[in-house]
Short mmCIF file of C-alpha atoms and ligand atoms in Angstrom, two decimals:
data_model
loop_
_atom_site.label_atom_id
_atom_site.label_comp_id
_atom_site.label_asym_id
_atom_site.label_seq_id
_atom_site.Cartn_x
_atom_site.Cartn_y
_atom_site.Cartn_z
CA UNK J 1 29.87 55.63 46.90
CA UNK J 2 29.41 55.64 43.12
CA UNK J 3 32.33 54.64 40.93
CA UNK J 4 32.46 57.34 38.23
CA UNK J 5 34.09 56.27 34.92
CA UNK J 6 32.76 59.51 33.43
CA UNK J 7 35.54 61.48 35.18
CA UNK J 8 37.88 60.19 32.44
CA UNK J 9 35.53 61.43 29.71
CA UNK J 10 34.95 64.97 31.03
CA UNK J 11 37.08 66.97 28.58
CA UNK J 12 38.64 66.22 25.23
CA UNK J 13 42.09 66.56 26.80
CA UNK J 14 41.37 64.04 29.50
CA UNK J 15 39.87 61.69 26.92
CA UNK J 16 42.97 61.96 24.78
CA UNK J 17 45.23 61.44 27.77
CA UNK J 18 43.68 58.07 28.55
CA UNK J 19 43.06 56.91 25.00
CA UNK J 20 44.03 53.28 24.38
CA UNK J 21 44.34 53.07 20.59
CA UNK J 22 45.73 55.36 17.91
CA UNK J 23 45.37 55.69 14.19
CA UNK J 24 48.48 57.11 12.55
CA UNK J 25 49.12 57.94 8.92
CA UNK J 26 52.34 55.94 9.36
CA UNK J 27 50.29 52.76 9.64
CA UNK J 28 48.11 53.37 6.58
CA UNK J 29 48.63 52.07 3.07
CA UNK J 30 46.68 53.54 0.17
CA UNK J 31 45.57 51.23 -2.67
CA UNK J 32 45.74 52.72 -6.19
CA UNK J 33 44.56 51.43 -9.59
CA UNK J 34 46.93 52.22 -12.42
CA UNK J 35 46.28 52.10 -16.17
CA UNK J 36 48.01 52.77 -19.47
CA UNK J 37 47.78 56.18 -21.14
CA UNK J 38 48.58 59.77 -20.24
CA UNK J 39 46.74 62.37 -18.22
CA UNK J 40 44.10 59.79 -17.28
CA UNK J 41 42.14 60.20 -14.07
CA UNK J 42 39.07 58.06 -14.51
CA UNK J 43 36.61 58.07 -11.59
CA UNK J 44 35.48 54.64 -10.33
CA UNK J 45 31.67 54.87 -10.07
CA UNK J 46 31.23 52.37 -7.23
CA UNK J 47 34.10 53.85 -5.19
CA UNK J 48 33.37 57.54 -4.76
CA UNK J 49 36.62 59.54 -4.61
CA UNK J 50 38.79 56.76 -6.11
CA UNK J 51 40.30 56.78 -9.61
CA UNK J 52 42.09 54.71 -12.20
CA UNK J 53 45.25 56.71 -12.87
CA UNK J 54 47.77 56.72 -15.67
CA UNK J 55 51.40 56.61 -14.56
CA UNK J 56 51.97 60.40 -14.83
CA UNK J 57 48.91 61.03 -12.64
CA UNK J 58 49.98 58.28 -10.26
CA UNK J 59 53.27 60.05 -9.65
CA UNK J 60 51.41 63.23 -8.62
CA UNK J 61 49.15 61.16 -6.40
CA UNK J 62 52.16 59.45 -4.81
CA UNK J 63 53.61 62.85 -3.93
CA UNK J 64 50.36 63.90 -2.29
CA UNK J 65 50.08 60.62 -0.39
CA UNK J 66 53.61 61.07 0.93
CA UNK J 67 52.99 64.70 1.90
CA UNK J 68 50.06 63.51 4.02
CA UNK J 69 52.46 61.30 5.99
CA UNK J 70 51.03 58.02 4.68
CA UNK J 71 53.76 55.37 4.58
CA UNK J 72 52.91 53.41 1.49
CA UNK J 73 50.80 52.58 -1.53
CA UNK J 74 49.76 49.26 -3.01
CA UNK J 75 49.37 49.14 -6.77
CA UNK J 76 46.81 47.27 -8.85
CA UNK J 77 47.31 47.20 -12.62
CA UNK J 78 44.86 47.37 -15.50
CA UNK J 79 46.59 45.67 -18.43
CA UNK J 80 46.23 46.59 -22.09
CA UNK J 81 45.37 43.02 -23.04
CA UNK J 82 44.22 39.95 -21.16
CA UNK J 83 45.10 36.39 -22.15
CA UNK J 84 44.97 32.83 -20.84
CA UNK J 85 48.05 33.07 -18.64
CA UNK J 86 47.95 36.77 -17.76
CA UNK J 87 51.22 37.56 -19.48
CA UNK J 88 51.15 41.32 -18.90
CA UNK J 89 51.33 40.55 -15.19
CA UNK J 90 55.02 39.64 -15.60
CA UNK J 91 55.92 41.74 -18.64
CA UNK J 92 58.94 44.02 -18.20
CA UNK J 93 56.93 46.92 -19.64
CA UNK J 94 53.70 45.90 -17.90
CA UNK J 95 51.63 48.62 -16.30
CA UNK J 96 52.61 47.85 -12.69
CA UNK J 97 56.30 47.51 -13.55
CA UNK J 98 56.24 50.96 -15.21
CA UNK J 99 54.26 52.45 -12.34
CA UNK J 100 56.60 51.13 -9.65
CA UNK J 101 59.67 52.46 -11.42
CA UNK J 102 58.11 55.91 -11.91
CA UNK J 103 57.02 56.24 -8.28
CA UNK J 104 60.36 55.00 -6.94
CA UNK J 105 62.16 57.55 -9.09
CA UNK J 106 60.07 60.49 -7.88
CA UNK J 107 59.17 59.60 -4.30
CA UNK J 108 61.78 57.00 -3.31
CA UNK J 109 60.91 57.01 0.38
CA UNK J 110 57.28 56.04 -0.22
CA UNK J 111 56.94 52.31 0.48
CA UNK J 112 55.68 50.65 -2.68
CA UNK J 113 53.80 47.37 -2.47
CA UNK J 114 52.44 45.47 -5.43
CA UNK J 115 49.53 43.07 -5.64
CA UNK J 116 50.76 39.79 -7.10
CA UNK J 117 47.84 38.04 -8.75
CA UNK J 118 46.58 37.09 -12.19
CA UNK J 119 42.85 37.86 -12.11
CA UNK J 120 43.11 41.32 -13.71
CA UNK J 121 45.37 39.89 -16.42
CA UNK J 122 43.65 36.65 -17.40
CA UNK J 123 40.80 36.55 -19.93
CA UNK J 124 38.90 34.13 -17.67
CA UNK J 125 39.31 36.38 -14.61
CA UNK J 126 40.61 33.67 -12.26
CA UNK J 127 43.65 34.14 -10.03
CA UNK J 128 45.50 31.19 -11.55
CA UNK J 129 46.13 29.03 -14.58
CA UNK J 130 43.13 27.00 -15.75
CA UNK J 131 43.59 23.34 -16.55
CA UNK J 132 40.60 21.12 -17.30
CA UNK J 133 38.25 23.85 -16.12
CA UNK J 134 39.96 24.19 -12.73
CA UNK J 135 42.56 26.51 -11.24
CA UNK J 136 45.80 24.52 -11.23
CA UNK J 137 47.78 25.32 -8.10
CA UNK J 138 51.31 24.30 -9.03
CA UNK J 139 51.24 25.62 -12.59
CA UNK J 140 50.17 28.96 -11.13
CA UNK J 141 53.15 29.12 -8.76
CA UNK J 142 55.62 29.45 -11.63
CA UNK J 143 53.75 32.39 -13.14
CA UNK J 144 53.27 34.11 -9.78
CA UNK J 145 57.00 33.84 -9.12
CA UNK J 146 57.68 35.51 -12.46
CA UNK J 147 55.25 38.29 -11.56
CA UNK J 148 56.93 38.81 -8.18
CA UNK J 149 60.41 38.95 -9.71
CA UNK J 150 59.29 41.47 -12.33
CA UNK J 151 57.90 43.72 -9.58
CA UNK J 152 61.06 43.37 -7.53
CA UNK J 153 63.16 44.27 -10.57
CA UNK J 154 61.05 47.39 -11.06
CA UNK J 155 61.86 48.39 -7.47
CA UNK J 156 58.90 47.27 -5.34
CA UNK J 157 59.65 47.21 -1.61
CA UNK J 158 57.10 44.46 -0.93
CA UNK J 159 55.27 42.02 -3.16
CA UNK J 160 51.84 40.93 -1.96
CA UNK J 161 50.51 37.65 -3.27
CA UNK J 162 46.68 37.73 -3.15
CA UNK J 163 45.90 34.62 -5.18
CA UNK J 164 45.56 32.12 -2.28
CA UNK J 165 47.44 29.30 -4.05
CA UNK J 166 49.12 26.85 -1.66
CA UNK J 167 52.87 27.27 -1.34
CA UNK J 168 53.13 30.59 -3.14
CA UNK J 169 54.92 32.47 -0.37
CA UNK J 170 57.63 29.81 -0.31
CA UNK J 171 57.91 29.76 -4.10
CA UNK J 172 58.20 33.55 -4.27
CA UNK J 173 60.64 33.82 -1.33
CA UNK J 174 62.94 31.22 -2.88
CA UNK J 175 63.03 32.89 -6.25
CA UNK J 176 63.59 36.35 -4.75
CA UNK J 177 66.57 35.00 -2.80
CA UNK J 178 67.91 33.15 -5.84
CA UNK J 179 67.75 36.24 -8.06
CA UNK J 180 69.37 38.59 -5.55
CA UNK J 181 66.29 40.34 -4.17
CA UNK J 182 66.96 39.47 -0.56
CA UNK J 183 65.63 42.85 0.63
CA UNK J 184 62.31 42.63 -1.19
CA UNK J 185 59.66 41.77 1.40
CA UNK J 186 56.51 39.73 1.22
CA UNK J 187 53.24 41.00 2.62
CA UNK J 188 51.11 37.87 2.30
CA UNK J 189 47.36 37.95 1.89
CA UNK J 190 47.49 34.98 4.25
CA UNK J 191 43.88 34.99 5.37
CA UNK J 192 41.72 35.97 2.44
CA UNK J 193 38.06 35.09 2.50
CA UNK J 194 35.83 34.44 -0.52
CA UNK J 195 33.98 37.71 0.06
CA UNK J 196 31.30 39.68 -1.74
CA UNK J 197 32.83 42.80 -0.22
CA UNK J 198 35.26 42.76 -3.18
CA UNK J 199 32.44 43.70 -5.58
CA UNK J 200 33.43 47.33 -6.28
CA UNK J 201 37.10 46.34 -6.66
CA UNK J 202 36.22 43.80 -9.34
CA UNK J 203 34.42 46.53 -11.24
CA UNK J 204 37.35 48.93 -10.78
CA UNK J 205 39.91 46.31 -11.78
CA UNK J 206 37.73 44.51 -14.32
CA UNK J 207 38.62 41.21 -12.66
CA UNK J 208 35.36 39.30 -12.25
CA UNK J 209 35.70 35.55 -12.86
CA UNK J 210 34.07 34.72 -16.18
CA UNK J 211 32.86 31.34 -14.89
CA UNK J 212 32.35 29.94 -11.42
CA UNK J 213 33.65 31.77 -8.35
CA UNK J 214 36.76 31.91 -6.16
CA UNK J 215 35.58 29.54 -3.42
CA UNK J 216 38.02 26.77 -4.36
CA UNK J 217 40.95 29.01 -3.42
CA UNK J 218 39.70 31.81 -1.14
CA UNK J 219 38.52 30.90 2.36
CA UNK J 220 35.06 30.04 3.63
CA UNK J 221 33.70 33.00 5.68
CA UNK J 222 32.47 30.54 8.31
CA UNK J 223 35.98 29.41 9.27
CA UNK J 224 38.19 30.84 11.99
CA UNK J 225 40.63 28.05 12.94
CA UNK J 226 41.64 27.84 9.32
CA UNK J 227 42.82 31.46 9.55
CA UNK J 228 45.41 30.45 12.11
CA UNK J 229 46.53 27.54 9.94
CA UNK J 230 46.92 29.83 6.89
CA UNK J 231 48.82 32.48 8.91
CA UNK J 232 51.22 29.99 10.45
CA UNK J 233 51.91 28.48 7.04
CA UNK J 234 52.79 31.85 5.55
CA UNK J 235 55.03 32.68 8.50
CA UNK J 236 56.83 29.38 7.96
CA UNK J 237 57.10 29.98 4.23
CA UNK J 238 58.86 33.29 4.79
CA UNK J 239 56.28 36.09 4.84
CA UNK J 240 57.31 39.36 6.50
CA UNK J 241 53.80 40.69 7.15
CA UNK J 242 50.56 38.71 7.47
CA UNK J 243 47.30 40.14 6.19
CA UNK J 244 43.66 39.44 6.97
CA UNK J 245 41.06 40.44 4.38
CA UNK J 246 38.37 41.83 4.45
CA UNK J 247 38.64 43.72 7.75
CA UNK J 248 35.30 44.68 9.29
CA UNK J 249 33.36 41.41 9.04
CA UNK J 250 36.51 39.61 10.30
CA UNK J 251 37.62 41.65 13.33
CA UNK J 252 37.58 38.47 15.42
CA UNK J 253 39.98 36.88 12.96
CA UNK J 254 42.33 39.87 13.06
CA UNK J 255 42.32 39.59 16.83
CA UNK J 256 43.05 35.87 16.83
CA UNK J 257 45.77 36.12 14.20
CA UNK J 258 47.37 38.95 16.21
CA UNK J 259 47.55 36.75 19.29
CA UNK J 260 48.94 33.70 17.46
CA UNK J 261 51.76 35.15 15.41
CA UNK J 262 54.60 37.57 16.03
CA UNK J 263 54.89 39.33 12.70
CA UNK J 264 53.18 42.63 11.91
CA UNK J 265 49.53 42.05 11.06
CA UNK J 266 47.85 44.04 8.31
CA UNK J 267 44.14 44.28 7.62
CA UNK J 268 42.59 45.16 4.27
CA UNK J 269 39.60 47.46 4.66
CA UNK J 270 38.26 46.47 1.24
CA UNK J 271 36.32 48.17 -1.54
CA UNK J 272 32.84 47.11 -0.39
CA UNK J 273 33.48 48.39 3.13
CA UNK J 274 34.52 51.73 1.64
CA UNK J 275 31.70 51.90 -0.90
CA UNK J 276 28.98 51.35 1.71
CA UNK J 277 30.19 54.26 3.82
CA UNK J 278 30.54 56.62 0.87
CA UNK J 279 27.12 55.69 -0.50
CA UNK J 280 25.33 56.17 2.81
CA UNK J 281 27.21 59.43 3.40
CA UNK J 282 26.12 60.74 0.01
CA UNK J 283 22.52 59.97 0.91
CA UNK J 284 22.97 61.91 4.12
CA UNK J 285 22.16 58.80 6.14
CA UNK J 286 25.40 58.69 8.13
CA UNK J 287 28.29 61.04 8.82
CA UNK J 288 30.88 59.38 6.59
CA UNK J 289 33.94 60.88 8.27
CA UNK J 290 32.85 59.88 11.76
CA UNK J 291 31.93 56.38 10.61
CA UNK J 292 35.27 56.05 8.84
CA UNK J 293 37.24 56.92 11.98
CA UNK J 294 35.14 54.57 14.06
CA UNK J 295 35.79 51.74 11.59
CA UNK J 296 39.52 52.40 11.50
CA UNK J 297 39.63 52.42 15.31
CA UNK J 298 37.82 49.08 15.36
CA UNK J 299 40.42 47.54 13.05
CA UNK J 300 43.27 48.87 15.18
CA UNK J 301 41.54 47.78 18.39
CA UNK J 302 41.17 44.29 16.96
CA UNK J 303 44.95 44.23 16.68
CA UNK J 304 45.94 45.25 13.16
CA UNK J 305 49.26 47.09 13.00
CA UNK J 306 48.76 48.24 9.43
CA UNK J 307 45.59 49.09 7.53
CA UNK J 308 45.27 49.03 3.77
CA UNK J 309 42.41 51.40 3.10
CA UNK J 310 40.88 53.59 0.41
CA UNK J 311 40.18 55.98 3.32
CA UNK J 312 43.92 56.57 3.89
CA UNK J 313 43.96 60.09 2.47
CA UNK J 314 40.69 61.14 4.11
CA UNK J 315 41.86 59.81 7.46
CA UNK J 316 45.35 61.35 7.19
CA UNK J 317 43.79 64.76 6.53
CA UNK J 318 41.68 64.50 9.67
CA UNK J 319 44.62 63.24 11.74
CA UNK J 320 46.72 66.19 10.58
CA UNK J 321 44.29 68.61 12.28
CA UNK J 322 45.14 66.95 15.65
CA UNK J 323 41.49 67.04 16.56
CA UNK J 324 41.53 63.31 17.20
C1 PBG N 1 43.06 40.21 -6.50
C2 PBG N 1 42.54 41.08 -5.42
C3 PBG N 1 41.21 41.35 -5.05
C4 PBG N 1 41.28 42.33 -4.06
C5 PBG N 1 42.61 42.59 -3.82
N1 PBG N 1 43.38 41.80 -4.65
C6 PBG N 1 39.93 40.86 -5.60
C7 PBG N 1 39.56 39.44 -5.54
O1 PBG N 1 40.20 38.61 -4.90
O2 PBG N 1 38.57 39.14 -6.21
C8 PBG N 1 40.10 43.00 -3.39
C9 PBG N 1 40.35 44.34 -2.81
C10 PBG N 1 39.14 45.15 -2.51
O3 PBG N 1 37.98 44.70 -2.59
O4 PBG N 1 39.33 46.33 -2.15
N2 PBG N 1 42.92 38.85 -6.31
#
């Protein structure tokens, strides 16, 4: 007798009935770049379909994102000026602070996350304070805490430190508690690799390091055990959600982190992963929508509960047709 696995693949209804993994708009978070000005909707050349938005445009976008059933957005700011310490990052009237307040006023139920980092705001493009030509860990913690508090004051639901300084989750958690923001969560970029897949983002956010690279703070792509160490540390320091980034070249890491910790695990399907699909789709070399869904399934299969992805809107539109 032949064993026939194909019986479970015969019709689309049978296939759906026995499906193991789902992608839901509820589990997607859409990253958005926000800039000063009015009526601005500037296309990002390396990220087809993505824009830098002024706050008024962002509010419209937030309404659309919500209407598609997507749970949240994560905001990245483009400051008016950059300086040595990234002071717009913690300014009361900084771009992200204004953006958060505007979105929370118009679409209060949309979960708003903010990226807490300095690289877009510093003139040297590093994620921390430079002392003697090096990124100084502990001096950076004070500034990051100020950034996190300013986002919490503006109304952010979660702050997301992406700088990879040691001890930053603890520093931010303590200051949030001290200042009365006990309900503001921390989604920690716990496992963030020094990746070239961030290329298009650095163009979109104008955040390339002006000297050297980020290898003294972001992780070596060859390391897996270290991912568990970083995740456990952030759990201990008080993170609410643990993130692995990038996603596709690190599916094994997502899987291992999922099995070692008991918090929700997020994966960041980063700019380079998005750009490659869009570029090949435009050339007619792949079917971009199909490839996108396949990629998102792989990230969910690996064990991610949440996915931060520039594909969020595209995917939510497909999911709404109930064809998958
Ligand atoms: C800021 C930050 C980066 C990304 C998210 N937050 C860039 C970097 O670390 O250089 C990358 C996101 C993406 O590529 O989509 N530190």
